[in-house]
Amino acid sequence: MKVYDAANVRNVALVGHSGSGKTQLAAALLFDAGGVNRFGKVDEGTTVTDYDEEEVARKHTLSSSLAWCEWNKTKINLIDTPGMANFLSDARAALRVADAAVVVVDAVSGAEVQTEKVWQEAERLGLPKLVVLNRLDRERSSVERALASVREACSRIVTPIHLPMGEERGFFGVVDLVTMKAYTYAADGSGKPSETDVPSDMADAATAAREALIEMVAEADDALMERFFEVGTLTQDELVTGLRKAALTGRIAPLVCASALGNIGVPLVLDAIVNYLPSPAERPFTALAATTREEVSREMSPSGPYAAFVWKTVADPFAGRITLFRVMTGALKADSIVFNLTREVPERLGHLSVMQGKTATNVPELRAGDLGAVAKLKDTLTNDTLAEKTTGLVFAPIPFPDPVLSYAIEPKSRGDEDKISTSMHRLEEEDPTIRYMRDPQTKELLLAGQGQLHIEVTVAKLKRRFGVEVILKPPRIPYRETITASIEAHGRHKKQTGGHGQFGDCK
């Protein structure tokens, strides 16, 4: 398989609120770019990135997964992330190894709670952003309303570079405001565009939107601002180069229009990823000095000593532990020995792979900026650094939230007690936001996670992957009583019903 240099790679994380269509968009991008030969659909359980049985059954992404395709001689690594609150830590981990965020927004609902959260995380990491306004073929979809909600919840830098042709179920194409060309799509879902001139009934709206785009591009650069004040507009070359520069520096977040399920506008999304989002070579990376732990910034170099960061571990019941990593500098080669700086142990790399969902394709090497996977490393886990000792760099760990809810678990059959411990240990490696422990006071086995759904999914994984069935129960609470304050009291007892009687006085 072909090996790509950093300049010809785009690493993007598809992020957004649950139900905005991220997985369906990933399926459409892969199909239109020729990465797969079948157009997968979430409702049919045939998408590349939602391959886990639990994800297929629930029709929701529960864990980040990798896929890739080639467009205009550029390799695009797609990370499809969950949008539900219980699993948002996986989206944050994906943003850590991406060079840009593709924020998917539902054209009906607009920006929602998790949209705002992933936008803030992308801002914190300094990532450029591309907004995909998806599901424009649904009833009650609206570009104006959705754009207003994104600008209010996220940022005013969101700027349309597309206009939709047709409304709701009549959505059939896109006007590109940069080239001032219209692209129409057949209703058969093939995704193949037909280029035409801008329709006469949209000419005024397209001209006004293009002028607004030119103003935003001019605002982002002092030299272009002066040129804009002199002439009143920008040339085509100035617009293209200015828009790319503004997008790379995060001063503009281009907004594109699409329907992933209808496969409308998807090739233009691929164009926007290649044209307006940075390659790893254009983004210096930050690391920690191994001795002082001070933050340092380095340029990405394909030559020199290797360094890679492990951002995710997958517990596969057949292949064992699959380690997902990003090569930060240098290159990793198959069948070689590398050093784990975090745990100070050597590791042997077998076959290096690029992942297409759950399917691994072997590659001879992976160069700086690329994402890959390797199976059956003995000691390496999420957040570890694989690097030559001479690099003197380690990578800061991804912070994962502590669990917020606990349940007591017990096996359905007595023979499963030992299997629970082994299986839970492997799931903890895959998902650092769960905890498995024994309460020292009540002696109960406890499973803790980010919420009830998170715990239910973990229990379902136990059953499907490892054949271990457990019963969930509310945990017992060890109540205690003790003396907490001093007090004075006086009591007297009298009983005189014959004989000597009884008398007592106590203070």
PDB file of C-alpha atoms in Angstrom, residues 366-474:
ATOM      1  CA  LEU A 366       3.931   5.107   8.764  1.00  0.00           C
ATOM      2  CA  ARG A 367       5.516   8.548   8.517  1.00  0.00           C
ATOM      3  CA  ALA A 368       5.200  11.672  10.652  1.00  0.00           C
ATOM      4  CA  GLY A 369       1.645  13.009  10.841  1.00  0.00           C
ATOM      5  CA  ASP A 370      -0.106   9.748   9.926  1.00  0.00           C
ATOM      6  CA  LEU A 371      -2.478   7.659  12.052  1.00  0.00           C
ATOM      7  CA  GLY A 372      -2.105   3.908  12.359  1.00  0.00           C
ATOM      8  CA  ALA A 373      -2.576   0.805  14.473  1.00  0.00           C
ATOM      9  CA  VAL A 374      -0.602  -2.174  15.715  1.00  0.00           C
ATOM     10  CA  ALA A 375      -1.840  -5.334  17.452  1.00  0.00           C
ATOM     11  CA  LYS A 376      -0.590  -7.316  20.452  1.00  0.00           C
ATOM     12  CA  LEU A 377       1.753  -4.879  22.187  1.00  0.00           C
ATOM     13  CA  LYS A 378       2.461  -6.300  25.655  1.00  0.00           C
ATOM     14  CA  ASP A 379       2.703  -3.275  27.948  1.00  0.00           C
ATOM     15  CA  THR A 380       1.641  -0.217  25.929  1.00  0.00           C
ATOM     16  CA  LEU A 381      -1.659   1.458  26.872  1.00  0.00           C
ATOM     17  CA  THR A 382      -3.552   4.685  26.101  1.00  0.00           C
ATOM     18  CA  ASN A 383      -1.532   7.896  26.744  1.00  0.00           C
ATOM     19  CA  ASP A 384       1.858   6.168  26.368  1.00  0.00           C
ATOM     20  CA  THR A 385       4.737   7.613  24.337  1.00  0.00           C
ATOM     21  CA  LEU A 386       6.677   5.407  21.920  1.00  0.00           C
ATOM     22  CA  ALA A 387       9.950   7.161  21.124  1.00  0.00           C
ATOM     23  CA  GLU A 388      13.701   6.845  20.911  1.00  0.00           C
ATOM     24  CA  LYS A 389      15.401   7.773  24.179  1.00  0.00           C
ATOM     25  CA  THR A 390      17.407  10.440  22.356  1.00  0.00           C
ATOM     26  CA  THR A 391      14.285  12.451  21.490  1.00  0.00           C
ATOM     27  CA  GLY A 392      13.914  13.564  25.118  1.00  0.00           C
ATOM     28  CA  LEU A 393      10.181  14.073  24.579  1.00  0.00           C
ATOM     29  CA  VAL A 394       7.063  12.587  26.115  1.00  0.00           C
ATOM     30  CA  PHE A 395       3.491  13.564  25.304  1.00  0.00           C
ATOM     31  CA  ALA A 396       1.095  14.942  27.889  1.00  0.00           C
ATOM     32  CA  PRO A 397      -1.640  12.425  28.728  1.00  0.00           C
ATOM     33  CA  ILE A 398      -5.239  12.992  27.637  1.00  0.00           C
ATOM     34  CA  PRO A 399      -7.238  13.892  30.786  1.00  0.00           C
ATOM     35  CA  PHE A 400     -10.177  11.518  31.255  1.00  0.00           C
ATOM     36  CA  PRO A 401     -13.054  12.365  33.646  1.00  0.00           C
ATOM     37  CA  ASP A 402     -13.633  10.420  36.856  1.00  0.00           C
ATOM     38  CA  PRO A 403     -16.719   8.146  37.050  1.00  0.00           C
ATOM     39  CA  VAL A 404     -19.909   9.730  38.388  1.00  0.00           C
ATOM     40  CA  LEU A 405     -22.193   6.697  38.940  1.00  0.00           C
ATOM     41  CA  SER A 406     -21.633   3.221  40.408  1.00  0.00           C
ATOM     42  CA  TYR A 407     -23.570  -0.052  40.288  1.00  0.00           C
ATOM     43  CA  ALA A 408     -22.919  -3.315  42.106  1.00  0.00           C
ATOM     44  CA  ILE A 409     -22.472  -6.265  39.742  1.00  0.00           C
ATOM     45  CA  GLU A 410     -22.632  -9.970  40.360  1.00  0.00           C
ATOM     46  CA  PRO A 411     -22.256 -12.878  37.907  1.00  0.00           C
ATOM     47  CA  LYS A 412     -25.336 -14.771  36.778  1.00  0.00           C
ATOM     48  CA  SER A 413     -23.439 -18.043  37.162  1.00  0.00           C
ATOM     49  CA  ARG A 414     -20.857 -18.767  39.848  1.00  0.00           C
ATOM     50  CA  GLY A 415     -18.208 -19.919  37.418  1.00  0.00           C
ATOM     51  CA  ASP A 416     -18.013 -16.448  35.844  1.00  0.00           C
ATOM     52  CA  GLU A 417     -16.472 -14.674  38.852  1.00  0.00           C
ATOM     53  CA  ASP A 418     -12.891 -15.098  37.614  1.00  0.00           C
ATOM     54  CA  LYS A 419     -13.868 -14.254  34.022  1.00  0.00           C
ATOM     55  CA  ILE A 420     -15.430 -10.947  35.152  1.00  0.00           C
ATOM     56  CA  SER A 421     -12.114  -9.679  36.504  1.00  0.00           C
ATOM     57  CA  THR A 422     -10.141 -10.585  33.340  1.00  0.00           C
ATOM     58  CA  SER A 423     -12.778  -9.184  30.972  1.00  0.00           C
ATOM     59  CA  MET A 424     -13.271  -5.952  32.933  1.00  0.00           C
ATOM     60  CA  HIS A 425      -9.522  -5.385  32.991  1.00  0.00           C
ATOM     61  CA  ARG A 426      -9.484  -5.489  29.177  1.00  0.00           C
ATOM     62  CA  LEU A 427     -12.475  -3.127  28.941  1.00  0.00           C
ATOM     63  CA  GLU A 428     -10.757  -0.694  31.359  1.00  0.00           C
ATOM     64  CA  GLU A 429      -7.778  -0.613  28.985  1.00  0.00           C
ATOM     65  CA  GLU A 430     -10.149   0.308  26.142  1.00  0.00           C
ATOM     66  CA  ASP A 431     -12.217   2.855  28.095  1.00  0.00           C
ATOM     67  CA  PRO A 432     -10.279   4.799  30.767  1.00  0.00           C
ATOM     68  CA  THR A 433     -13.509   6.433  32.027  1.00  0.00           C
ATOM     69  CA  ILE A 434     -14.812   3.242  33.683  1.00  0.00           C
ATOM     70  CA  ARG A 435     -13.633   1.744  36.979  1.00  0.00           C
ATOM     71  CA  TYR A 436     -13.957  -1.808  38.280  1.00  0.00           C
ATOM     72  CA  MET A 437     -13.260  -2.420  41.972  1.00  0.00           C
ATOM     73  CA  ARG A 438     -14.328  -4.259  45.132  1.00  0.00           C
ATOM     74  CA  ASP A 439     -15.772  -2.185  47.993  1.00  0.00           C
ATOM     75  CA  PRO A 440     -13.602  -3.000  51.044  1.00  0.00           C
ATOM     76  CA  GLN A 441     -16.543  -2.493  53.451  1.00  0.00           C
ATOM     77  CA  THR A 442     -19.491  -4.179  51.726  1.00  0.00           C
ATOM     78  CA  LYS A 443     -17.297  -6.657  49.732  1.00  0.00           C
ATOM     79  CA  GLU A 444     -19.421  -5.919  46.628  1.00  0.00           C
ATOM     80  CA  LEU A 445     -17.981  -5.727  43.072  1.00  0.00           C
ATOM     81  CA  LEU A 446     -18.601  -2.201  41.758  1.00  0.00           C
ATOM     82  CA  LEU A 447     -18.716  -0.937  38.158  1.00  0.00           C
ATOM     83  CA  ALA A 448     -18.487   2.864  37.857  1.00  0.00           C
ATOM     84  CA  GLY A 449     -18.950   4.980  34.718  1.00  0.00           C
ATOM     85  CA  GLN A 450     -20.140   8.276  33.266  1.00  0.00           C
ATOM     86  CA  GLY A 451     -23.869   7.480  33.537  1.00  0.00           C
ATOM     87  CA  GLN A 452     -26.436   4.714  33.398  1.00  0.00           C
ATOM     88  CA  LEU A 453     -26.210   4.332  29.605  1.00  0.00           C
ATOM     89  CA  HIS A 454     -22.412   4.067  29.848  1.00  0.00           C
ATOM     90  CA  ILE A 455     -22.679   1.263  32.429  1.00  0.00           C
ATOM     91  CA  GLU A 456     -25.385  -0.559  30.444  1.00  0.00           C
ATOM     92  CA  VAL A 457     -23.213  -0.467  27.300  1.00  0.00           C
ATOM     93  CA  THR A 458     -20.220  -1.789  29.258  1.00  0.00           C
ATOM     94  CA  VAL A 459     -22.323  -4.688  30.598  1.00  0.00           C
ATOM     95  CA  ALA A 460     -23.558  -5.414  27.052  1.00  0.00           C
ATOM     96  CA  LYS A 461     -19.927  -5.488  25.811  1.00  0.00           C
ATOM     97  CA  LEU A 462     -19.085  -7.965  28.586  1.00  0.00           C
ATOM     98  CA  LYS A 463     -21.792 -10.303  27.327  1.00  0.00           C
ATOM     99  CA  ARG A 464     -21.224  -9.907  23.560  1.00  0.00           C
ATOM    100  CA  ARG A 465     -17.418  -9.933  23.500  1.00  0.00           C
ATOM    101  CA  PHE A 466     -16.456 -12.136  26.422  1.00  0.00           C
ATOM    102  CA  GLY A 467     -19.599 -14.197  27.098  1.00  0.00           C
ATOM    103  CA  VAL A 468     -19.908 -12.966  30.705  1.00  0.00           C
ATOM    104  CA  GLU A 469     -23.409 -12.126  31.961  1.00  0.00           C
ATOM    105  CA  VAL A 470     -23.814  -9.987  35.083  1.00  0.00           C
ATOM    106  CA  ILE A 471     -26.694  -8.577  37.123  1.00  0.00           C
ATOM    107  CA  LEU A 472     -26.721  -4.846  37.975  1.00  0.00           C
ATOM    108  CA  LYS A 473     -27.878  -3.805  41.463  1.00  0.00           C
ATOM    109  CA  PRO A 474     -27.855  -0.541  43.429  1.00  0.00           C
TER     110      PRO A 474
END
